[in-house]
CSV table of C-alpha atoms in Angstrom, one decimal:
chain,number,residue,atom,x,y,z
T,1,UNK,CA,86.9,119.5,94.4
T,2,UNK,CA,86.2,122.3,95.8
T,3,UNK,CA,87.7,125.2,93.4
T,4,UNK,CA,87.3,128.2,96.2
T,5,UNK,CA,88.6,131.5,94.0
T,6,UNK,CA,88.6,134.3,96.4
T,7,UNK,CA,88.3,137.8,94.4
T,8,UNK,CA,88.5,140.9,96.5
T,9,UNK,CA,89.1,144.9,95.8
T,10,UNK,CA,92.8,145.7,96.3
T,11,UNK,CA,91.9,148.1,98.8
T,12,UNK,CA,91.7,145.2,101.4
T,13,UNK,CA,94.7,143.3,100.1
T,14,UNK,CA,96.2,144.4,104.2
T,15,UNK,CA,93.0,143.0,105.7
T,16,UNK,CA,92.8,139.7,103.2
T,17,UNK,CA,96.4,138.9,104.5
T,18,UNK,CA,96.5,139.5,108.3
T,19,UNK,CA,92.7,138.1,108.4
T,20,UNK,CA,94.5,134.8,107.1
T,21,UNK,CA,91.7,135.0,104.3
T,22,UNK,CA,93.1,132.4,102.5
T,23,UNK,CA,94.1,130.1,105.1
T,24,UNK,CA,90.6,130.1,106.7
T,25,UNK,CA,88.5,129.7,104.3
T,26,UNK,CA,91.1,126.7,102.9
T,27,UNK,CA,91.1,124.9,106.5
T,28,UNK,CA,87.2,125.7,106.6
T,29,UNK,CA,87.2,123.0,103.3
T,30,UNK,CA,89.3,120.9,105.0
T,31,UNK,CA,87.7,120.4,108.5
T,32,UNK,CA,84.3,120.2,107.0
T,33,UNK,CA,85.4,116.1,105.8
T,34,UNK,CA,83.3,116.6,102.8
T,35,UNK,CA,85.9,117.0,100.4
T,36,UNK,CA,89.0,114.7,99.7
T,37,UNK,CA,91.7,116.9,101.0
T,38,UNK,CA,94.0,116.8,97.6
T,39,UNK,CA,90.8,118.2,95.6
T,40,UNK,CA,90.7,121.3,97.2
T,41,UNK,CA,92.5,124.3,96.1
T,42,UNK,CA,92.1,127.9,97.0
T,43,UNK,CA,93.3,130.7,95.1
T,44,UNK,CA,93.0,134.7,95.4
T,45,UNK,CA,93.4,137.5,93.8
T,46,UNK,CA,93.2,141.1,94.3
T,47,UNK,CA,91.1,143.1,91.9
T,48,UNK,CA,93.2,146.9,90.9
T,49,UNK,CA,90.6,148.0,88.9
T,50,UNK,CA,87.2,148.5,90.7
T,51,UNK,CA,84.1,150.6,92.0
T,52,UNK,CA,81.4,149.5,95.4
T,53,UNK,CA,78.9,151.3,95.6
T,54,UNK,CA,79.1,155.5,95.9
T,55,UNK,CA,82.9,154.7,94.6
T,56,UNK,CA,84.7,155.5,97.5
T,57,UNK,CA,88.2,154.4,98.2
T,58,UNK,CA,87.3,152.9,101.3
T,59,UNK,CA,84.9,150.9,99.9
T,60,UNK,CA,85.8,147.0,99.4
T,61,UNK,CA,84.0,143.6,98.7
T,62,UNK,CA,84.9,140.3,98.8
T,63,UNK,CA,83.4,137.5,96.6
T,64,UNK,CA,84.1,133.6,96.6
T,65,UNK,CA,82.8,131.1,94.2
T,66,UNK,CA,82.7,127.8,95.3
T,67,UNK,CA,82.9,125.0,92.4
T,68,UNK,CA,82.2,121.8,93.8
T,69,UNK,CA,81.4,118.4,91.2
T,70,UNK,CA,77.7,117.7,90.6
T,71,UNK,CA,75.5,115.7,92.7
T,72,UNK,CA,75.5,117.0,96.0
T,73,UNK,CA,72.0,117.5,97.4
T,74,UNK,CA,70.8,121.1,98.9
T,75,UNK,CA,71.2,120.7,102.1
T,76,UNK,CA,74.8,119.8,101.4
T,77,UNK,CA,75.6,122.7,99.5
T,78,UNK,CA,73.9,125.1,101.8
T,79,UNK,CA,76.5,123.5,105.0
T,80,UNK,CA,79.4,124.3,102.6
T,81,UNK,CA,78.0,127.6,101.8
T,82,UNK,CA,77.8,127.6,105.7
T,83,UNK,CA,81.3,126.4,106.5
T,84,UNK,CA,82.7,128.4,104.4
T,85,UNK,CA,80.9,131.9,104.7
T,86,UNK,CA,81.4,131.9,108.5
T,87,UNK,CA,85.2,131.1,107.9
T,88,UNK,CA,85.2,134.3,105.9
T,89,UNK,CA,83.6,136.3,108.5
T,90,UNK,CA,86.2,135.2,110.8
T,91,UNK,CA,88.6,136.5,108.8
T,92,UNK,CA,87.2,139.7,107.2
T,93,UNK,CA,84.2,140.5,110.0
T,94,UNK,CA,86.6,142.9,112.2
T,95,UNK,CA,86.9,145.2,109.1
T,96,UNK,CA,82.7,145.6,109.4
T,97,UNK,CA,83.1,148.0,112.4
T,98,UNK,CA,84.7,150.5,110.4
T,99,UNK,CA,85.0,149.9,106.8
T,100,UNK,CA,82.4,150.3,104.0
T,101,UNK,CA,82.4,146.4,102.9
T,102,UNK,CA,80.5,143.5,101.5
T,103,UNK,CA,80.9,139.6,101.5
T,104,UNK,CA,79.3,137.2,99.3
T,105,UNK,CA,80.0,133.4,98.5
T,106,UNK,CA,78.3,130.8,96.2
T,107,UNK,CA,78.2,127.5,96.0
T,108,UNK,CA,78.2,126.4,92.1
T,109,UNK,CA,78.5,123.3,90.6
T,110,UNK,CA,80.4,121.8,87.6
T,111,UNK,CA,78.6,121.0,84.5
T,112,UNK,CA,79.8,117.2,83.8
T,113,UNK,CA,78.9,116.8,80.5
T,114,UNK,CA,81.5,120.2,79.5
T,115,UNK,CA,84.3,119.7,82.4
T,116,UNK,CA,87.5,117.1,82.0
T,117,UNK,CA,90.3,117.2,84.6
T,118,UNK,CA,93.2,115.3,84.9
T,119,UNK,CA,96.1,115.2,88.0
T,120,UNK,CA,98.3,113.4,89.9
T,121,UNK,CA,98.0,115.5,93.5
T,122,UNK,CA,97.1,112.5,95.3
T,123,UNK,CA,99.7,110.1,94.0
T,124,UNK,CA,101.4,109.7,97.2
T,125,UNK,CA,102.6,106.6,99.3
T,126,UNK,CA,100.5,107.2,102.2
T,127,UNK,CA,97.1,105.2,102.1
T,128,UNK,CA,95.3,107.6,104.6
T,129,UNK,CA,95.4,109.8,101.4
T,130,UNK,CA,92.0,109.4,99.1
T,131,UNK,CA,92.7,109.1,95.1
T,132,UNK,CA,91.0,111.8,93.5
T,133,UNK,CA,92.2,111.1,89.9
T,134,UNK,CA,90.4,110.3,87.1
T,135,UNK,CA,91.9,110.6,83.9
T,136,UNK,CA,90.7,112.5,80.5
T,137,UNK,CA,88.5,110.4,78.5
């Protein structure tokens, strides 16, 4: 874990890829050492169909959930909220000068008792790389 899905209104797909969205906001995850590096993934995806606000074209937003595994306490969560949020500024805060645009992120957690996972990404020779299996009960 993290799960970092990146939702954003097509009309800043330009800004989303030159900001490096993705890539910052991944890296953020990484560098902050909370995280075994094989649990996080990061995915996007643009959103066609959309209003903000008044419904102007210019208008775009940006939203990121962050699902992490339970048990974390506050202060945690609110340093990856952090972390992360200021990684998206970096990429997307140029646009604030002259776009119509809002950024949100939230830090969610997994429900254990309905979640079940299952992988393999960390099945590698090297030992510097932490095992984050655990299999399907």
């Amino acid at each position: 874990m993290p799960h970092i899905q990146i939702d954003y209104t097509a009309s800043l797909a330009d800004a989303v890829i030159k900001g490096r969205l993705v890539d910052k906001v991944h890296q953020a995850a990484v560098d902050s050492g909370i995280f075994p590096v094989w649990g996080i993934r990061t995915f996007a995806q643009a959103m066609g169909e959309y209003r903000v606000g008044n419904g102007q074209v210019g208008n775009g937003f940006v939203n990121i959930t962050v699902r992490i595994a339970p048990g974390r306490n506050l202060a945690l969560r609110q340093r990856i909220r952090q972390e992360l949020f200021g990684a998206m500024l970096a990429a997307m805060g140029p646009l604030f000068e002259n776009h119509r645009l809002g950024c949100q992120l939230e830090v969610t957690e997994f429900d254990a008792d309905v979640s079940v996972y299952q992988n393999n990404l960390a099945a590698t020779d090297d030992p510097a790389e932490p095992s984050v299996c655990r299999p399907a009960p």
